[in-house]
mmCIF file of C-alpha atoms in Angstrom:
data_model
loop_
_atom_site.group_PDB
_atom_site.id
_atom_site.type_symbol
_atom_site.label_atom_id
_atom_site.label_comp_id
_atom_site.label_asym_id
_atom_site.label_seq_id
_atom_site.Cartn_x
_atom_site.Cartn_y
_atom_site.Cartn_z
ATOM 1 C CA UNK N 1 306.186 155.573 137.644
ATOM 2 C CA UNK N 2 304.208 152.542 138.605
ATOM 3 C CA UNK N 3 303.745 149.025 137.348
ATOM 4 C CA UNK N 4 306.188 146.347 136.312
ATOM 5 C CA UNK N 5 308.093 146.251 133.080
ATOM 6 C CA UNK N 6 310.291 143.194 132.781
ATOM 7 C CA UNK N 7 311.397 141.363 129.673
ATOM 8 C CA UNK N 8 314.214 139.219 131.006
ATOM 9 C CA UNK N 9 315.998 137.894 134.059
ATOM 10 C CA UNK N 10 313.269 135.546 135.303
ATOM 11 C CA UNK N 11 314.689 133.070 137.839
ATOM 12 C CA UNK N 12 318.168 134.535 137.489
ATOM 13 C CA UNK N 13 320.660 136.623 139.375
ATOM 14 C CA UNK N 14 320.289 139.784 137.352
ATOM 15 C CA UNK N 15 322.861 142.231 138.680
ATOM 16 C CA UNK N 16 325.623 142.318 141.293
ATOM 17 C CA UNK N 17 327.632 145.190 142.729
ATOM 18 C CA UNK N 18 330.398 145.423 145.301
ATOM 19 C CA UNK N 19 330.670 148.803 147.011
ATOM 20 C CA UNK N 20 332.618 150.630 149.674
ATOM 21 C CA UNK N 21 329.736 152.232 151.498
ATOM 22 C CA UNK N 22 327.785 154.117 148.831
ATOM 23 C CA UNK N 23 330.665 154.007 146.307
ATOM 24 C CA UNK N 24 330.399 151.169 143.726
ATOM 25 C CA UNK N 25 333.735 149.426 143.171
ATOM 26 C CA UNK N 26 332.793 146.789 140.604
ATOM 27 C CA UNK N 27 329.529 145.604 139.091
ATOM 28 C CA UNK N 28 328.272 143.194 136.473
ATOM 29 C CA UNK N 29 325.030 142.270 134.737
ATOM 30 C CA UNK N 30 324.240 140.248 131.601
ATOM 31 C CA UNK N 31 321.172 142.457 131.215
ATOM 32 C CA UNK N 32 320.518 146.145 130.747
ATOM 33 C CA UNK N 33 318.050 148.214 132.720
ATOM 34 C CA UNK N 34 317.478 150.765 135.470
ATOM 35 C CA UNK N 35 318.568 148.461 138.295
ATOM 36 C CA UNK N 36 321.999 150.084 138.559
ATOM 37 C CA UNK N 37 320.431 153.439 139.361
ATOM 38 C CA UNK N 38 318.115 151.887 141.936
ATOM 39 C CA UNK N 39 321.006 149.958 143.498
ATOM 40 C CA UNK N 40 322.940 153.179 144.002
ATOM 41 C CA UNK N 41 320.023 154.744 145.827
ATOM 42 C CA UNK N 42 319.754 151.708 148.085
ATOM 43 C CA UNK N 43 323.496 151.866 148.768
ATOM 44 C CA UNK N 44 323.264 155.527 149.714
ATOM 45 C CA UNK N 45 320.492 154.733 152.193
ATOM 46 C CA UNK N 46 321.787 151.430 153.552
ATOM 47 C CA UNK N 47 325.386 152.638 154.001
ATOM 48 C CA UNK N 48 324.091 154.853 156.808
ATOM 49 C CA UNK N 49 322.834 151.851 158.782
ATOM 50 C CA UNK N 50 324.401 148.709 160.249
ATOM 51 C CA UNK N 51 325.417 146.954 157.021
ATOM 52 C CA UNK N 52 326.537 143.819 158.863
ATOM 53 C CA UNK N 53 322.866 142.811 159.149
ATOM 54 C CA UNK N 54 321.740 141.160 155.869
ATOM 55 C CA UNK N 55 318.734 142.779 154.277
ATOM 56 C CA UNK N 56 316.481 142.428 151.242
ATOM 57 C CA UNK N 57 314.534 145.067 149.336
ATOM 58 C CA UNK N 58 311.559 143.891 147.273
ATOM 59 C CA UNK N 59 310.657 145.863 144.179
ATOM 60 C CA UNK N 60 308.397 145.108 141.228
ATOM 61 C CA UNK N 61 308.875 141.349 141.147
ATOM 62 C CA UNK N 62 312.575 141.491 141.973
ATOM 63 C CA UNK N 63 314.545 141.561 145.218
ATOM 64 C CA UNK N 64 317.784 143.376 146.047
ATOM 65 C CA UNK N 65 319.711 141.237 148.554
ATOM 66 C CA UNK N 66 322.469 142.927 150.582
ATOM 67 C CA UNK N 67 325.216 141.918 152.976
ATOM 68 C CA UNK N 68 328.150 143.905 154.377
ATOM 69 C CA UNK N 69 331.133 143.607 156.655
ATOM 70 C CA UNK N 70 332.386 145.634 159.607
ATOM 71 C CA UNK N 71 334.534 147.765 157.284
ATOM 72 C CA UNK N 72 331.565 148.925 155.256
ATOM 73 C CA UNK N 73 332.192 146.793 152.167
ATOM 74 C CA UNK N 74 328.755 145.981 150.748
ATOM 75 C CA UNK N 75 327.783 143.112 148.446
ATOM 76 C CA UNK N 76 324.445 143.417 146.662
ATOM 77 C CA UNK N 77 322.700 141.256 144.102
ATOM 78 C CA UNK N 78 319.387 141.673 142.304
ATOM 79 C CA UNK N 79 317.407 138.480 141.723
ATOM 80 C CA UNK N 80 314.004 137.500 140.458
ATOM 81 C CA UNK N 81 311.789 136.961 143.501
ATOM 82 C CA UNK N 82 311.043 133.404 142.336
ATOM 83 C CA UNK N 83 314.629 132.408 143.095
ATOM 84 C CA UNK N 84 313.973 132.765 146.827
ATOM 85 C CA UNK N 85 316.362 134.062 149.470
ATOM 86 C CA UNK N 86 318.753 131.219 150.248
ATOM 87 C CA UNK N 87 320.586 131.030 146.923
ATOM 88 C CA UNK N 88 321.213 134.799 146.555
ATOM 89 C CA UNK N 89 322.651 135.065 150.065
ATOM 90 C CA UNK N 90 324.878 132.018 149.616
ATOM 91 C CA UNK N 91 326.031 133.584 146.347
ATOM 92 C CA UNK N 92 326.820 136.828 148.172
ATOM 93 C CA UNK N 93 328.728 134.935 150.842
ATOM 94 C CA UNK N 94 330.782 133.225 148.154
ATOM 95 C CA UNK N 95 331.448 136.506 146.354
ATOM 96 C CA UNK N 96 332.407 138.328 149.538
ATOM 97 C CA UNK N 97 334.993 135.675 150.437
ATOM 98 C CA UNK N 98 336.493 135.809 146.951
ATOM 99 C CA UNK N 99 336.574 139.600 146.822
ATOM 100 C CA UNK N 100 337.961 140.187 150.305
ATOM 101 C CA UNK N 101 340.502 137.415 149.827
ATOM 102 C CA UNK N 102 341.730 138.999 146.588
ATOM 103 C CA UNK N 103 341.678 142.693 147.460
ATOM 104 C CA UNK N 104 342.357 142.840 151.190
ATOM 105 C CA UNK N 105 345.576 144.822 150.628
ATOM 106 C CA UNK N 106 344.023 147.300 148.185
ATOM 107 C CA UNK N 107 341.086 147.900 150.542
ATOM 108 C CA UNK N 108 343.447 148.811 153.388
ATOM 109 C CA UNK N 109 345.246 151.429 151.292
ATOM 110 C CA UNK N 110 343.364 154.765 151.525
ATOM 111 C CA UNK N 111 344.774 155.791 148.138
ATOM 112 C CA UNK N 112 343.486 152.752 146.243
ATOM 113 C CA UNK N 113 340.561 151.593 148.373
ATOM 114 C CA UNK N 114 337.817 153.414 146.466
ATOM 115 C CA UNK N 115 339.347 153.414 142.987
ATOM 116 C CA UNK N 116 337.105 151.234 140.754
ATOM 117 C CA UNK N 117 339.952 150.629 138.282
ATOM 118 C CA UNK N 118 341.658 148.427 140.868
ATOM 119 C CA UNK N 119 338.730 145.993 140.886
ATOM 120 C CA UNK N 120 337.802 145.776 137.181
ATOM 121 C CA UNK N 121 339.155 142.225 136.870
ATOM 122 C CA UNK N 122 336.679 141.021 139.487
ATOM 123 C CA UNK N 123 333.795 141.617 137.058
ATOM 124 C CA UNK N 124 334.782 138.339 135.395
ATOM 125 C CA UNK N 125 334.419 136.527 138.722
ATOM 126 C CA UNK N 126 330.979 138.085 139.204
ATOM 127 C CA UNK N 127 329.970 136.915 135.726
ATOM 128 C CA UNK N 128 331.126 133.344 136.275
ATOM 129 C CA UNK N 129 329.577 132.989 139.720
ATOM 130 C CA UNK N 130 326.298 134.606 138.705
ATOM 131 C CA UNK N 131 326.008 132.159 135.827
ATOM 132 C CA UNK N 132 326.800 129.237 138.136
ATOM 133 C CA UNK N 133 324.297 130.176 140.850
ATOM 134 C CA UNK N 134 321.618 131.073 138.295
ATOM 135 C CA UNK N 135 321.954 127.699 136.586
ATOM 136 C CA UNK N 136 322.238 125.573 139.742
ATOM 137 C CA UNK N 137 319.171 125.601 141.967
ATOM 138 C CA UNK N 138 321.025 123.475 144.525
ATOM 139 C CA UNK N 139 324.186 125.583 144.424
ATOM 140 C CA UNK N 140 323.927 126.268 148.141
ATOM 141 C CA UNK N 141 324.469 122.623 148.987
ATOM 142 C CA UNK N 142 327.826 122.720 147.217
ATOM 143 C CA UNK N 143 329.331 125.265 149.586
ATOM 144 C CA UNK N 144 329.711 123.619 152.974
ATOM 145 C CA UNK N 145 331.279 126.655 154.606
ATOM 146 C CA UNK N 146 327.986 128.567 154.632
ATOM 147 C CA UNK N 147 325.536 125.853 155.635
ATOM 148 C CA UNK N 148 325.377 127.124 159.196
ATOM 149 C CA UNK N 149 324.664 130.642 157.967
ATOM 150 C CA UNK N 150 321.705 129.654 155.806
ATOM 151 C CA UNK N 151 319.433 129.591 158.824
ATOM 152 C CA UNK N 152 320.023 133.309 159.282
ATOM 153 C CA UNK N 153 318.456 133.931 155.885
ATOM 154 C CA UNK N 154 315.065 132.940 157.258
ATOM 155 C CA UNK N 155 315.185 135.875 159.651
ATOM 156 C CA UNK N 156 316.114 138.480 157.076
ATOM 157 C CA UNK N 157 313.633 141.305 156.928
ATOM 158 C CA UNK N 158 312.333 142.050 153.444
ATOM 159 C CA UNK N 159 311.693 145.757 153.069
ATOM 160 C CA UNK N 160 309.562 147.363 150.430
ATOM 161 C CA UNK N 161 311.937 149.536 148.478
ATOM 162 C CA UNK N 162 309.303 152.272 148.201
ATOM 163 C CA UNK N 163 310.332 153.269 151.720
ATOM 164 C CA UNK N 164 313.888 153.747 150.552
ATOM 165 C CA UNK N 165 313.230 155.801 147.443
ATOM 166 C CA UNK N 166 312.858 159.401 148.537
ATOM 167 C CA UNK N 167 309.510 161.226 148.444
ATOM 168 C CA UNK N 168 307.768 158.601 146.323
ATOM 169 C CA UNK N 169 310.129 159.218 143.412
ATOM 170 C CA UNK N 170 309.617 155.806 141.877
ATOM 171 C CA UNK N 171 311.838 154.299 139.226
ATOM 172 C CA UNK N 172 310.450 151.589 136.983
ATOM 173 C CA UNK N 173 312.693 148.557 137.173
ATOM 174 C CA UNK N 174 313.616 147.534 133.655
ATOM 175 C CA UNK N 175 315.489 144.318 132.965
ATOM 176 C CA UNK N 176 316.107 143.620 129.307
ATOM 177 C CA UNK N 177 318.226 140.872 127.833
ATOM 178 C CA UNK N 178 321.360 141.934 126.040
ATOM 179 C CA UNK N 179 320.294 139.611 123.226
ATOM 180 C CA UNK N 180 318.122 142.518 122.075
ATOM 181 C CA UNK N 181 321.218 144.692 121.953
ATOM 182 C CA UNK N 182 323.086 142.004 120.030
ATOM 183 C CA UNK N 183 320.245 141.698 117.524
ATOM 184 C CA UNK N 184 320.041 145.446 117.017
ATOM 185 C CA UNK N 185 323.810 145.628 116.716
ATOM 186 C CA UNK N 186 323.795 142.873 114.068
ATOM 187 C CA UNK N 187 321.091 144.637 112.051
ATOM 188 C CA UNK N 188 322.946 147.919 112.302
ATOM 189 C CA UNK N 189 326.141 146.203 111.150
ATOM 190 C CA UNK N 190 324.390 144.713 108.091
ATOM 191 C CA UNK N 191 322.888 148.077 107.167
ATOM 192 C CA UNK N 192 326.258 149.743 107.622
ATOM 193 C CA UNK N 193 327.961 147.183 105.387
ATOM 194 C CA UNK N 194 325.328 147.596 102.677
ATOM 195 C CA UNK N 195 325.655 151.379 102.850
ATOM 196 C CA UNK N 196 329.435 151.108 102.752
ATOM 197 C CA UNK N 197 329.307 148.918 99.620
ATOM 198 C CA UNK N 198 326.865 151.299 97.946
ATOM 199 C CA UNK N 199 329.120 154.255 98.719
ATOM 200 C CA UNK N 200 332.142 152.346 97.416
ATOM 201 C CA UNK N 201 330.358 151.597 94.132
ATOM 202 C CA UNK N 202 329.308 155.222 93.830
ATOM 203 C CA UNK N 203 332.820 156.465 94.563
ATOM 204 C CA UNK N 204 334.288 154.008 92.043
ATOM 205 C CA UNK N 205 331.873 155.244 89.394
ATOM 206 C CA UNK N 206 332.845 158.868 89.911
ATOM 207 C CA UNK N 207 336.521 157.950 90.090
ATOM 208 C CA UNK N 208 336.308 156.285 86.676
ATOM 209 C CA UNK N 209 334.412 159.265 85.233
ATOM 210 C CA UNK N 210 336.915 161.749 86.636
ATOM 211 C CA UNK N 211 339.874 159.642 85.507
ATOM 212 C CA UNK N 212 338.428 159.414 82.005
ATOM 213 C CA UNK N 213 337.813 163.158 81.914
ATOM 214 C CA UNK N 214 341.334 163.895 83.100
ATOM 215 C CA UNK N 215 342.753 161.525 80.467
ATOM 216 C CA UNK N 216 340.837 163.292 77.699
ATOM 217 C CA UNK N 217 341.989 166.718 78.877
ATOM 218 C CA UNK N 218 345.577 165.489 79.177
ATOM 219 C CA UNK N 219 345.502 164.078 75.625
ATOM 220 C CA UNK N 220 344.116 167.373 74.254
ATOM 221 C CA UNK N 221 346.816 169.363 76.063
ATOM 222 C CA UNK N 222 349.599 167.064 74.818
ATOM 223 C CA UNK N 223 348.335 167.251 71.242
ATOM 224 C CA UNK N 224 348.072 171.022 71.456
ATOM 225 C CA UNK N 225 351.679 171.239 72.621
ATOM 226 C CA UNK N 226 352.913 168.877 69.918
ATOM 227 C CA UNK N 227 351.094 170.751 67.148
ATOM 228 C CA UNK N 228 352.081 174.110 68.563
ATOM 229 C CA UNK N 229 355.794 173.256 68.661
ATOM 230 C CA UNK N 230 355.728 171.745 65.159
ATOM 231 C CA UNK N 231 356.636 168.299 66.370
ATOM 232 C CA UNK N 232 353.476 167.078 64.742
ATOM 233 C CA UNK N 233 352.851 169.000 61.522
ATOM 234 C CA UNK N 234 349.224 169.767 60.832
ATOM 235 C CA UNK N 235 347.551 167.771 58.092
ATOM 236 C CA UNK N 236 347.167 169.631 54.802
#
C-alpha cells in the first residue's frame, strides 16, 4: 500500500512505546492508527541490533525515533517529521530516566520483567510528557541534564523504514484524531437514547393494553363466580 494518509498528529508526538526487546511493556497515543503495528515490526528488527545506538526510521511524513539501553529496554516515539530530531530524542531521554528510575526493581525480576500489567500506570506519565513536549517547542532547553547529549542527535542515521518492512509488505501509516471517535461515540449515544425512549414508550403502551385486558378478564371472572354462587342474584 503506497501513499500517505494522515488526518492528525501534525507537529506532535503521536505515539510512544517502551519495550523489552521486541516485547511492548507500555504504550500511549492520543490518536488511533496503524502506527502500533508498524512500531512492533521495527522493534522486532531493531531488537536484533545494537539498541544503544539511537536511530530514526522515516515513513510517510512521520519518523519513528528509537533509543535503548544496555539491558535491551527500548524507548520509541513516533513524531511528525516537521518536529525535527532534537525534541523527540530529548523526550525519549526524559522518559527513559523516569521509567528506569521507577521500575528498576521490576525489570530485574525475571518473573515480572516482561509483564505489561506491571507498567500500566506509566501510560499516564507518557501522556503527560507527550503533551508537554508537543506543546513546547523549546522543551529541550528546560532539561539541562541532556544538553550535552543533543549533539549526538545530529549524527543519528535516518533509515527509510521500507528497508525494515519485510519483502515490500508496506503498511499505510494512519494517524487519526480520537476526536473523530468521540464525535461518533456521541452520535451513537444520542441515537441509542432516542431508541431507548421509543422502546420505553412502546413497552408502556403495550403494558397499559395488557393491564387493561387483564383487568377486564378478571372482572368477568369475578362476576361469573359471584353470579354462579348466588352471591349476586341475577336480575329478573
